[in-house]
Short mmCIF file of N, CA and C and ligand atoms in Angstrom, two decimals:
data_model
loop_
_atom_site.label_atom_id
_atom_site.label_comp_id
_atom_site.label_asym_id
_atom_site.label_seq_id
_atom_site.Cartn_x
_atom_site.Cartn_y
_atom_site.Cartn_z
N UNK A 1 0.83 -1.20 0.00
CA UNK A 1 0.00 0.00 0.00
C UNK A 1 0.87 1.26 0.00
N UNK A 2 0.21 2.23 -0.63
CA UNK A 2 1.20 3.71 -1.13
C UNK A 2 0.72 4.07 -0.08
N UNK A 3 1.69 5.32 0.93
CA UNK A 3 0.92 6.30 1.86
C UNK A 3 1.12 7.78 1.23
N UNK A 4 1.89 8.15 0.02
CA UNK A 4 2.62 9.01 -0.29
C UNK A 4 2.99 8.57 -1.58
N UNK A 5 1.83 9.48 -2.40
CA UNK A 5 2.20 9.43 -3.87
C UNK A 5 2.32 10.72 -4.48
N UNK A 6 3.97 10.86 -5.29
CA UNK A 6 4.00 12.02 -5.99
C UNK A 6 3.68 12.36 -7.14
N UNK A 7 3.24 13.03 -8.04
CA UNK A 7 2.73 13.56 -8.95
C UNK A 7 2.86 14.86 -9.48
N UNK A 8 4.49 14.74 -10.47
CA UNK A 8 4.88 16.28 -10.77
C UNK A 8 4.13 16.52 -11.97
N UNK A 9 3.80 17.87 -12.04
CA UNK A 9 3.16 18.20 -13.64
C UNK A 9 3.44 19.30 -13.65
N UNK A 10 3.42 19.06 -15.28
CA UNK A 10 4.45 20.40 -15.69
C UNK A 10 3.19 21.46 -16.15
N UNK A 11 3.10 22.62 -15.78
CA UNK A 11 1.49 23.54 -15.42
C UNK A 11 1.58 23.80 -17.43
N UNK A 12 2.58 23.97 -17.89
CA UNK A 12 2.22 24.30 -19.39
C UNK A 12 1.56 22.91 -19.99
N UNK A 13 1.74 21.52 -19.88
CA UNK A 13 1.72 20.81 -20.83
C UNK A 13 0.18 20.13 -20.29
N UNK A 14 -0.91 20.10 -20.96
CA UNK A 14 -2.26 20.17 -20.72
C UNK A 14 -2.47 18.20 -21.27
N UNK A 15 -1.56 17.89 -22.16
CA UNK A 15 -1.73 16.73 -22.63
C UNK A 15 -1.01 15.73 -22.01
N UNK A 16 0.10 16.08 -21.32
CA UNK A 16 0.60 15.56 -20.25
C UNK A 16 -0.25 14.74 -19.16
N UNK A 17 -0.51 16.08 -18.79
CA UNK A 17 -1.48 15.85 -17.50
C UNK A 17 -2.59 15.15 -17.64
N UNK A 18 -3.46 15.30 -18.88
CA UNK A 18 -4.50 14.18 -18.89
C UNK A 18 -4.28 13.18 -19.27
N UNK A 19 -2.80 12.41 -19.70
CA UNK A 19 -2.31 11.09 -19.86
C UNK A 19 -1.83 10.51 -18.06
N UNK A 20 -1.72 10.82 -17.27
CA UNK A 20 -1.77 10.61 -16.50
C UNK A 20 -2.63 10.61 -15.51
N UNK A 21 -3.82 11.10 -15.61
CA UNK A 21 -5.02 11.28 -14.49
C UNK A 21 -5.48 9.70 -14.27
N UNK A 22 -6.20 9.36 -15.10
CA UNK A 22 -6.34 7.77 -14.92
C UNK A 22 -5.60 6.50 -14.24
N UNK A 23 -4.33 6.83 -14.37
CA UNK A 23 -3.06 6.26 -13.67
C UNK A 23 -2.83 6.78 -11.61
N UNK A 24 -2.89 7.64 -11.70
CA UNK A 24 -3.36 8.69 -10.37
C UNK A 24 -4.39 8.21 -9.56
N UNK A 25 -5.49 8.46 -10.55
CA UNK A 25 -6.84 7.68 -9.78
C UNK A 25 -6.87 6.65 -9.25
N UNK A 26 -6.57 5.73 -10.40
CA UNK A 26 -6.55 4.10 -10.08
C UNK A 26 -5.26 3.93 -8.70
N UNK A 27 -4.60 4.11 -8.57
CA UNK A 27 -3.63 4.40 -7.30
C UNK A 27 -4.26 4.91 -6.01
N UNK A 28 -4.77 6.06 -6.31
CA UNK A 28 -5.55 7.04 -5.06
C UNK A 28 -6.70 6.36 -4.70
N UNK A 29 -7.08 5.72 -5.51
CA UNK A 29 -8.54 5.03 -5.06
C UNK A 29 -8.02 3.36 -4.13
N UNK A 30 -7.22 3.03 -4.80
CA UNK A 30 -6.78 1.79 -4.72
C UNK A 30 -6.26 1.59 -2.65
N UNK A 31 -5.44 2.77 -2.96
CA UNK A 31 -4.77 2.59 -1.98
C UNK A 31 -5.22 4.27 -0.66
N UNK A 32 -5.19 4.25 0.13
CA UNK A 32 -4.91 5.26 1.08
C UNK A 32 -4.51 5.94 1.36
N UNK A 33 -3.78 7.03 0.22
CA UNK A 33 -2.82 8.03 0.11
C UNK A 33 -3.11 9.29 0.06
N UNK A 34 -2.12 9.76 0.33
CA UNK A 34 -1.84 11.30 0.09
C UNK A 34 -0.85 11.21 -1.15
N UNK A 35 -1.60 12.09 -1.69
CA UNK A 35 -1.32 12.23 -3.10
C UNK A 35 -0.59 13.91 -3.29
N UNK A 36 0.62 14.14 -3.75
CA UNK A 36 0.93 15.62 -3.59
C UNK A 36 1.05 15.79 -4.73
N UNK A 37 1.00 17.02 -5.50
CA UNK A 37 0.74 17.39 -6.66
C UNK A 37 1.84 18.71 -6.43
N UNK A 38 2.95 18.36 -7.38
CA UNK A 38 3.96 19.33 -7.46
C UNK A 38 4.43 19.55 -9.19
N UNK A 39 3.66 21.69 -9.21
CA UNK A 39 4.92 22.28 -9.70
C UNK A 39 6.30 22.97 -10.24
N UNK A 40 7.23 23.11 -10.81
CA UNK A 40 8.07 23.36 -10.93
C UNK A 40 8.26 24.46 -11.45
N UNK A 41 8.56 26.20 -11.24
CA UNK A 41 8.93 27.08 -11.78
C UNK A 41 10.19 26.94 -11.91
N UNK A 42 10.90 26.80 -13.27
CA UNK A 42 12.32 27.16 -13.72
C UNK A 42 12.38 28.07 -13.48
N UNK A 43 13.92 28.13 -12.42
CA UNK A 43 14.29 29.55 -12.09
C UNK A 43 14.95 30.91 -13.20
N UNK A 44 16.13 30.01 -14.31
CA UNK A 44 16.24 30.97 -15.41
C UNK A 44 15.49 30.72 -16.49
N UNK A 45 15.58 30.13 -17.29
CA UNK A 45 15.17 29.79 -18.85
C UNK A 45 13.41 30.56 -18.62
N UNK A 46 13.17 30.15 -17.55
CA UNK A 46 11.39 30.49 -17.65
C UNK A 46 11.38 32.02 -17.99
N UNK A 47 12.41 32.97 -17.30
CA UNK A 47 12.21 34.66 -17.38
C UNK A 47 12.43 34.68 -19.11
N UNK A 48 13.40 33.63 -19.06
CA UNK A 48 14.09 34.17 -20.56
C UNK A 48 13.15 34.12 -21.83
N UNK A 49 12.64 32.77 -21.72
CA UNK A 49 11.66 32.70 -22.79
C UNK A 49 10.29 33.84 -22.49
N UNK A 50 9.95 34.35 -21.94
CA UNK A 50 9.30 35.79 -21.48
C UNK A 50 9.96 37.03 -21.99
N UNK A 51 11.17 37.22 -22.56
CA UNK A 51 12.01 37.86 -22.96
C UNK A 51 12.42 39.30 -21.83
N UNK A 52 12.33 38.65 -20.60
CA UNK A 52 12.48 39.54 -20.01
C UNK A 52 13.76 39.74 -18.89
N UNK A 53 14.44 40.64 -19.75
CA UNK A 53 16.05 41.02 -20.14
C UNK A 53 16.22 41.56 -18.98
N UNK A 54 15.50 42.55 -18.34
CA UNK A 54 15.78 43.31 -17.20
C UNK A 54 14.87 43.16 -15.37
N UNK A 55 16.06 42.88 -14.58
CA UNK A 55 15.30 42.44 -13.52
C UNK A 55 14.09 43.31 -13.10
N UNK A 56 14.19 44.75 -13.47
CA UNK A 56 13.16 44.76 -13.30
C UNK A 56 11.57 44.97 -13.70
N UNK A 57 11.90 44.24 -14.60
CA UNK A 57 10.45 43.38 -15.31
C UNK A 57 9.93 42.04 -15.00
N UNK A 58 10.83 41.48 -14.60
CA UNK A 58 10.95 40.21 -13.13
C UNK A 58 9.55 40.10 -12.99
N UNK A 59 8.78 39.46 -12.83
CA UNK A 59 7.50 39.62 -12.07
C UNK A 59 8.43 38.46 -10.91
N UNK A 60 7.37 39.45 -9.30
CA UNK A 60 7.75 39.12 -8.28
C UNK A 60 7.98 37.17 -8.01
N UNK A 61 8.75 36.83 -7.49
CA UNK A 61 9.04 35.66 -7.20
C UNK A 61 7.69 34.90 -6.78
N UNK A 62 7.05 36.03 -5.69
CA UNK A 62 5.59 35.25 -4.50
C UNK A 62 4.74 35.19 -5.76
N UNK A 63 4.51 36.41 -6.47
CA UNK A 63 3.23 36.00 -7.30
C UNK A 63 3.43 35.33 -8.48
N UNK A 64 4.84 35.11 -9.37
CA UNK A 64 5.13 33.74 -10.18
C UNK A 64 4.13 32.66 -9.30
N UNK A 65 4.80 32.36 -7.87
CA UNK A 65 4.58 31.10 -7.36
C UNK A 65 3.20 30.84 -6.90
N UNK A 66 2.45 32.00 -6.60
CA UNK A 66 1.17 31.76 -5.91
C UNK A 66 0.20 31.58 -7.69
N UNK A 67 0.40 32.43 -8.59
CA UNK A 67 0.43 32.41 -9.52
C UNK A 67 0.01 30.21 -10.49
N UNK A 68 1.58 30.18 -9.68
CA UNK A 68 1.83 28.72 -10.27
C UNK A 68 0.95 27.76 -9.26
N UNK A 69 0.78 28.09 -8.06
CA UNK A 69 -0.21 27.30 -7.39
C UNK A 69 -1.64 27.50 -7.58
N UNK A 70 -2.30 28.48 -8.05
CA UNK A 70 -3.76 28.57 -8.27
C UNK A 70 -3.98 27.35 -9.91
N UNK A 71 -2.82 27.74 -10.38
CA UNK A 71 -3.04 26.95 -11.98
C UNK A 71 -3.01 25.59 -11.40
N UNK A 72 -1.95 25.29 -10.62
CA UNK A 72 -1.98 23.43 -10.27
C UNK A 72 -3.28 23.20 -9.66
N UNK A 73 -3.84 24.10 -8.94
CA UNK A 73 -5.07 23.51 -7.88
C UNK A 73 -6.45 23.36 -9.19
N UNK A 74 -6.23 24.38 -9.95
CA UNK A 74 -7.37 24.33 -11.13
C UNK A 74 -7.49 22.51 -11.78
N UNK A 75 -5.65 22.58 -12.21
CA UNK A 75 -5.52 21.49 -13.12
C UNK A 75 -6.22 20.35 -12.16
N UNK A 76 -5.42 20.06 -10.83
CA UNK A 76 -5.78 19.23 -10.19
C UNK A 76 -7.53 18.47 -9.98
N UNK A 77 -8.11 19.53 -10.04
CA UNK A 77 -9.33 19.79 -9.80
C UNK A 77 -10.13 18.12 -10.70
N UNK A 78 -9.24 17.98 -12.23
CA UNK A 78 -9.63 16.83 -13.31
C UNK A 78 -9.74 15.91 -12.74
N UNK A 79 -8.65 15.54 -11.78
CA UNK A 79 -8.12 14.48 -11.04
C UNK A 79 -9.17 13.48 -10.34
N UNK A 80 -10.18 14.50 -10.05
CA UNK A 80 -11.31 14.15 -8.84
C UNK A 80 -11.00 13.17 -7.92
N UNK A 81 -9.58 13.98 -7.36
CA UNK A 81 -9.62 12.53 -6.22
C UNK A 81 -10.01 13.49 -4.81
N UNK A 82 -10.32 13.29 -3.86
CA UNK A 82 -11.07 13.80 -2.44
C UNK A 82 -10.15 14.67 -1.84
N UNK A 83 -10.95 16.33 -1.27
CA UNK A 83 -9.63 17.05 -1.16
C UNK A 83 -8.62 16.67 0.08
N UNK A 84 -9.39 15.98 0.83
CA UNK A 84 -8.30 16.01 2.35
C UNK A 84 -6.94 14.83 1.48
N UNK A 85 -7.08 14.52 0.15
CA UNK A 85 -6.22 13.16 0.03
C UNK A 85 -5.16 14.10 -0.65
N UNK A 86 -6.04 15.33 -1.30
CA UNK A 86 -4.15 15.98 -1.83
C UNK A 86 -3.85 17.30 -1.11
N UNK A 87 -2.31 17.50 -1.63
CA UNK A 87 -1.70 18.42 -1.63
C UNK A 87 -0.87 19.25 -1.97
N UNK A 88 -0.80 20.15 -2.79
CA UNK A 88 -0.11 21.00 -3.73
C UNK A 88 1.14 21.69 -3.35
N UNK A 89 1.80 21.77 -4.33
CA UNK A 89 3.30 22.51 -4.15
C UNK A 89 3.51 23.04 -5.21
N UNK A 90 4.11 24.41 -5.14
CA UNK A 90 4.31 25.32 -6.40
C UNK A 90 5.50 25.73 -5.71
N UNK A 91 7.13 25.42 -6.29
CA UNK A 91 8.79 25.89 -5.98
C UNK A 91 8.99 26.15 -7.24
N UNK A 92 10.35 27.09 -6.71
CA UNK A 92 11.28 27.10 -8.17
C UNK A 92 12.43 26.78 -8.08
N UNK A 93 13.20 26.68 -9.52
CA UNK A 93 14.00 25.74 -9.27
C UNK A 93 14.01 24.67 -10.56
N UNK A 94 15.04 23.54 -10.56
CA UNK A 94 15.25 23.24 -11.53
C UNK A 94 14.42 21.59 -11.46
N UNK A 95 13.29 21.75 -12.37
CA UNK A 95 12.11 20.33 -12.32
C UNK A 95 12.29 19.05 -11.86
N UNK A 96 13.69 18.63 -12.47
CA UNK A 96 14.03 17.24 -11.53
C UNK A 96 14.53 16.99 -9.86
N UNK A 97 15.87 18.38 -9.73
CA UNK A 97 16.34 18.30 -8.75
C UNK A 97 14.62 18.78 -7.39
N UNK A 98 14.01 19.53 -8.16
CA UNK A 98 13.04 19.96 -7.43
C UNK A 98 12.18 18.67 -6.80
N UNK A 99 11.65 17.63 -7.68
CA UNK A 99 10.91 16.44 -7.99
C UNK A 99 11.35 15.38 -6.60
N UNK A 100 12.78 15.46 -7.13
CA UNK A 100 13.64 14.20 -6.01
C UNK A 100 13.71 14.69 -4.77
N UNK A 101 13.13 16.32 -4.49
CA UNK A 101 13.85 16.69 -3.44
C UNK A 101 12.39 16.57 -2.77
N UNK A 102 11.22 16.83 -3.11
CA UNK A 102 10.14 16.56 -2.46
C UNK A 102 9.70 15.50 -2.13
N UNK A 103 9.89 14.47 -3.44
CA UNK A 103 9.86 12.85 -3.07
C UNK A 103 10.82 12.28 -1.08
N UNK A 104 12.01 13.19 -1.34
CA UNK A 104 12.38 12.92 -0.08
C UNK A 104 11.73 13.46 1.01
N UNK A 105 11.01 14.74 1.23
CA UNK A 105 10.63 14.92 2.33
C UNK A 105 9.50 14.69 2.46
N UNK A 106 8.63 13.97 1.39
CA UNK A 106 7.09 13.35 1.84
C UNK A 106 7.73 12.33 1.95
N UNK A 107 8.98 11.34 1.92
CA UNK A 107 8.75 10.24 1.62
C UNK A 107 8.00 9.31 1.13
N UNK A 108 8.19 9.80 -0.19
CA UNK A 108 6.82 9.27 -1.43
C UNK A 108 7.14 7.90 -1.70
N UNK A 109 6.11 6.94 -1.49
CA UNK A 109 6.57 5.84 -2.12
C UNK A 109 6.45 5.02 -3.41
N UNK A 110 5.75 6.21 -4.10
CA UNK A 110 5.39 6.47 -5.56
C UNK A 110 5.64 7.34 -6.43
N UNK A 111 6.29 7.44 -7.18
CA UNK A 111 6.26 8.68 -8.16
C UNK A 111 5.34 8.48 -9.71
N UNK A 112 4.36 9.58 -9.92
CA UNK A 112 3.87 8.94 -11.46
C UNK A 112 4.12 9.99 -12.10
N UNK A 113 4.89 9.56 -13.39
CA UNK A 113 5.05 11.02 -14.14
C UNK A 113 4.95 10.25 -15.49
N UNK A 114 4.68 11.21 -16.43
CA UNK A 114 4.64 11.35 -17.85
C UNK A 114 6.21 11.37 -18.25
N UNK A 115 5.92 10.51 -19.66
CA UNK A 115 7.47 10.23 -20.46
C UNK A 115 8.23 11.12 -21.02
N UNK A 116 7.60 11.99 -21.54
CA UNK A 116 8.21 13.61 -22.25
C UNK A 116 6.89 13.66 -23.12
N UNK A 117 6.92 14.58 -23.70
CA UNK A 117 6.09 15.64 -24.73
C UNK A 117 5.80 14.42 -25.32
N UNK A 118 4.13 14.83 -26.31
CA UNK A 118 3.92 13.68 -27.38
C UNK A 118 4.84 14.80 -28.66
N UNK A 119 5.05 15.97 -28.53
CA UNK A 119 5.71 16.40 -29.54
C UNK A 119 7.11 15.82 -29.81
N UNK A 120 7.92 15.54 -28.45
CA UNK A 120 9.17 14.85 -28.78
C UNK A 120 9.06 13.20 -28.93
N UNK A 121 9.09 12.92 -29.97
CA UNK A 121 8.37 11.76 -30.32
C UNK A 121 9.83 10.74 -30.19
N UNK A 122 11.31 11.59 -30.75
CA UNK A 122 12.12 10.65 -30.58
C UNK A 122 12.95 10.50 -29.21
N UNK A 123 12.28 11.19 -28.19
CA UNK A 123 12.56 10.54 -26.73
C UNK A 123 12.35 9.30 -26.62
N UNK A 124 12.70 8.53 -25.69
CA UNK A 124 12.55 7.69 -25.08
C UNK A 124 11.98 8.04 -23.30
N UNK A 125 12.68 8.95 -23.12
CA UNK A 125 12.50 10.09 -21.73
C UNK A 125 12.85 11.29 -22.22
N UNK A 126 12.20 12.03 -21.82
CA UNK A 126 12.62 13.51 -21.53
C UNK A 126 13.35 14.11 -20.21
N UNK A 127 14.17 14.46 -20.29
CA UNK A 127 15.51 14.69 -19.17
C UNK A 127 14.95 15.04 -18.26
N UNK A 128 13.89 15.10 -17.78
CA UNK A 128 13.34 15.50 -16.31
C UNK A 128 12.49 14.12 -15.73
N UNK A 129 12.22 13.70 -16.31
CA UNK A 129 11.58 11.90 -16.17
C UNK A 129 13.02 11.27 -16.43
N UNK A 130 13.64 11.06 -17.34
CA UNK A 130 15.27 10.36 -16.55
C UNK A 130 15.54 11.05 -15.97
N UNK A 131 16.02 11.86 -15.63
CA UNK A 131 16.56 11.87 -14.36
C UNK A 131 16.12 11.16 -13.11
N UNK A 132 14.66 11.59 -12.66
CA UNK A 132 14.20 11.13 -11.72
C UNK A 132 13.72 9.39 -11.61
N UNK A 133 13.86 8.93 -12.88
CA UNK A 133 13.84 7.71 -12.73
C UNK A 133 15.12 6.77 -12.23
N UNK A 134 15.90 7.72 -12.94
CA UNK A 134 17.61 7.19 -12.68
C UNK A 134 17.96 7.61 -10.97
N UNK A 135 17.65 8.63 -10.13
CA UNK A 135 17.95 9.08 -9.10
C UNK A 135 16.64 8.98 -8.12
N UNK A 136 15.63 8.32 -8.30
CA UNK A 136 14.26 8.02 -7.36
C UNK A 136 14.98 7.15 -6.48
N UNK A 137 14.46 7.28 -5.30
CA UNK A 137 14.63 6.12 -3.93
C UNK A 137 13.61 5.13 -4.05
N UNK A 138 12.51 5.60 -4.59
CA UNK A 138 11.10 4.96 -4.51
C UNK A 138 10.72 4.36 -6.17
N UNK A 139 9.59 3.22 -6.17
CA UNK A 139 8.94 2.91 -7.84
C UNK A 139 8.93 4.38 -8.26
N UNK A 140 8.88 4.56 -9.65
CA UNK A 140 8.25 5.67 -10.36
C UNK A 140 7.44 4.71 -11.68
N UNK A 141 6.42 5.41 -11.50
CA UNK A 141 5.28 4.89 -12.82
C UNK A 141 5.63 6.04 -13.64
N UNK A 142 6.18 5.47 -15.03
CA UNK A 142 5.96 6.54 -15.92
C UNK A 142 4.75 6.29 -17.37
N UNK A 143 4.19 6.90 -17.61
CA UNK A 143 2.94 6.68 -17.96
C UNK A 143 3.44 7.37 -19.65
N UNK A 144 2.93 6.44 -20.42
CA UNK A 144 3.23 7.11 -22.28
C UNK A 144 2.47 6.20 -23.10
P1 LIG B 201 10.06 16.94 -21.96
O1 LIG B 201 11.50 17.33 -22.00
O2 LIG B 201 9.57 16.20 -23.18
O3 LIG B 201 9.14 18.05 -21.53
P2 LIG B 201 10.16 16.12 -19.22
O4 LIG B 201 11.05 15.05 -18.71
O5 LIG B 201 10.51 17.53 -18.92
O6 LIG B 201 9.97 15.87 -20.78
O7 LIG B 201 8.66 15.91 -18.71
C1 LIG B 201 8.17 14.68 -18.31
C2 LIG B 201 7.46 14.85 -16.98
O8 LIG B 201 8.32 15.51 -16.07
C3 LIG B 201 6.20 15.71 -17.00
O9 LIG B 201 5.06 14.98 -17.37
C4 LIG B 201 6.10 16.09 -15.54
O10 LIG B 201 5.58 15.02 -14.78
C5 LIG B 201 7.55 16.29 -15.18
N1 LIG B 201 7.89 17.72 -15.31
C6 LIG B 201 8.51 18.33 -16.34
N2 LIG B 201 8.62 19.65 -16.11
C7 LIG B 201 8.05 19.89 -14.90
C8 LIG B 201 7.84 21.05 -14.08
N3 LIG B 201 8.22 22.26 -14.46
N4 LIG B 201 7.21 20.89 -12.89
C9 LIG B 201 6.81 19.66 -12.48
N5 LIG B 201 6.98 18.55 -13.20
C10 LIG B 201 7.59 18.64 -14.39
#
């Protein structure tokens, strides 16, 4: 039995996330968990592709993140699993190291993540799913 299942999603990728809901469920229902729902603001590349050259055009760090947590709680919402069973996290930071580092302090004994983009078709993984598959303590379900 899972007591602690993680579930990173990436807040841009919409097709992602609904390849994995079904996988989630069947887990959350199955078993007795707390289910945490974490995600990841890239700390550089994210300003950059925004093209925003000068710090101070920065939008503030709190409202990026509170920002990034209203969108996960929306997404989450598909999930329909019961609210006392999840719990959300919006950090920044770099997606994998972020991933492994929460897995350690829920002590997750699940991780389910998506394989990479259906656009990158000649992945096998996308460098944020290896990684964390290669450096997980715990199963990871990756779902494609
Ligand atoms: P790609 O390079 O094709 O986007 P990734 O390895 O980055 O592949 O994405 C695979 C999975 O990694 C996503 O489905 C998601 O679970 C997780 N992931 C990627 N980026 C983030 C992020 N910013 N925050 C949380 N999870 C992420």
């Amino acid at each position: 039995m899972y007591r602690s299942i993680l579930v990173p999603i990436d807040i841009s990728e919409s097709e992602l996330t609904r390849q994995v809901i079904p996988y989630v469920q069947a887990h959350a229902v199955i078993n007795i968990a707390k289910v945490h729902f974490l995600t990841v603001i890239p700390s550089h590349p994210y300003y950059s592709t925004l093209g925003l050259a000068y710090s101070a055009a920065l939008p503030k760090l709190k409202d990026l993140q509170e920002e990034a947590l209203s969108r996960l709680n929306e997404i989450v919402k598909a999930f329909k699993i019961p609210m006392e069973k999840v719990q959300t996290h919006a950090v920044t930071g770099t997606p994998k190291d972020q991933i492994l580092k929460l897995a350690d302090t829920i002590q997750a004994d699940l991780i389910i993540i998506a394989s990479h983009r259906p656009d990158m078709t000649t992945y096998l993984l996308g460098s944020n799913a290896a990684a964390v598959v290669r450096h997980a303590k715990c199963p990871v379900l990756v779902v494609r």
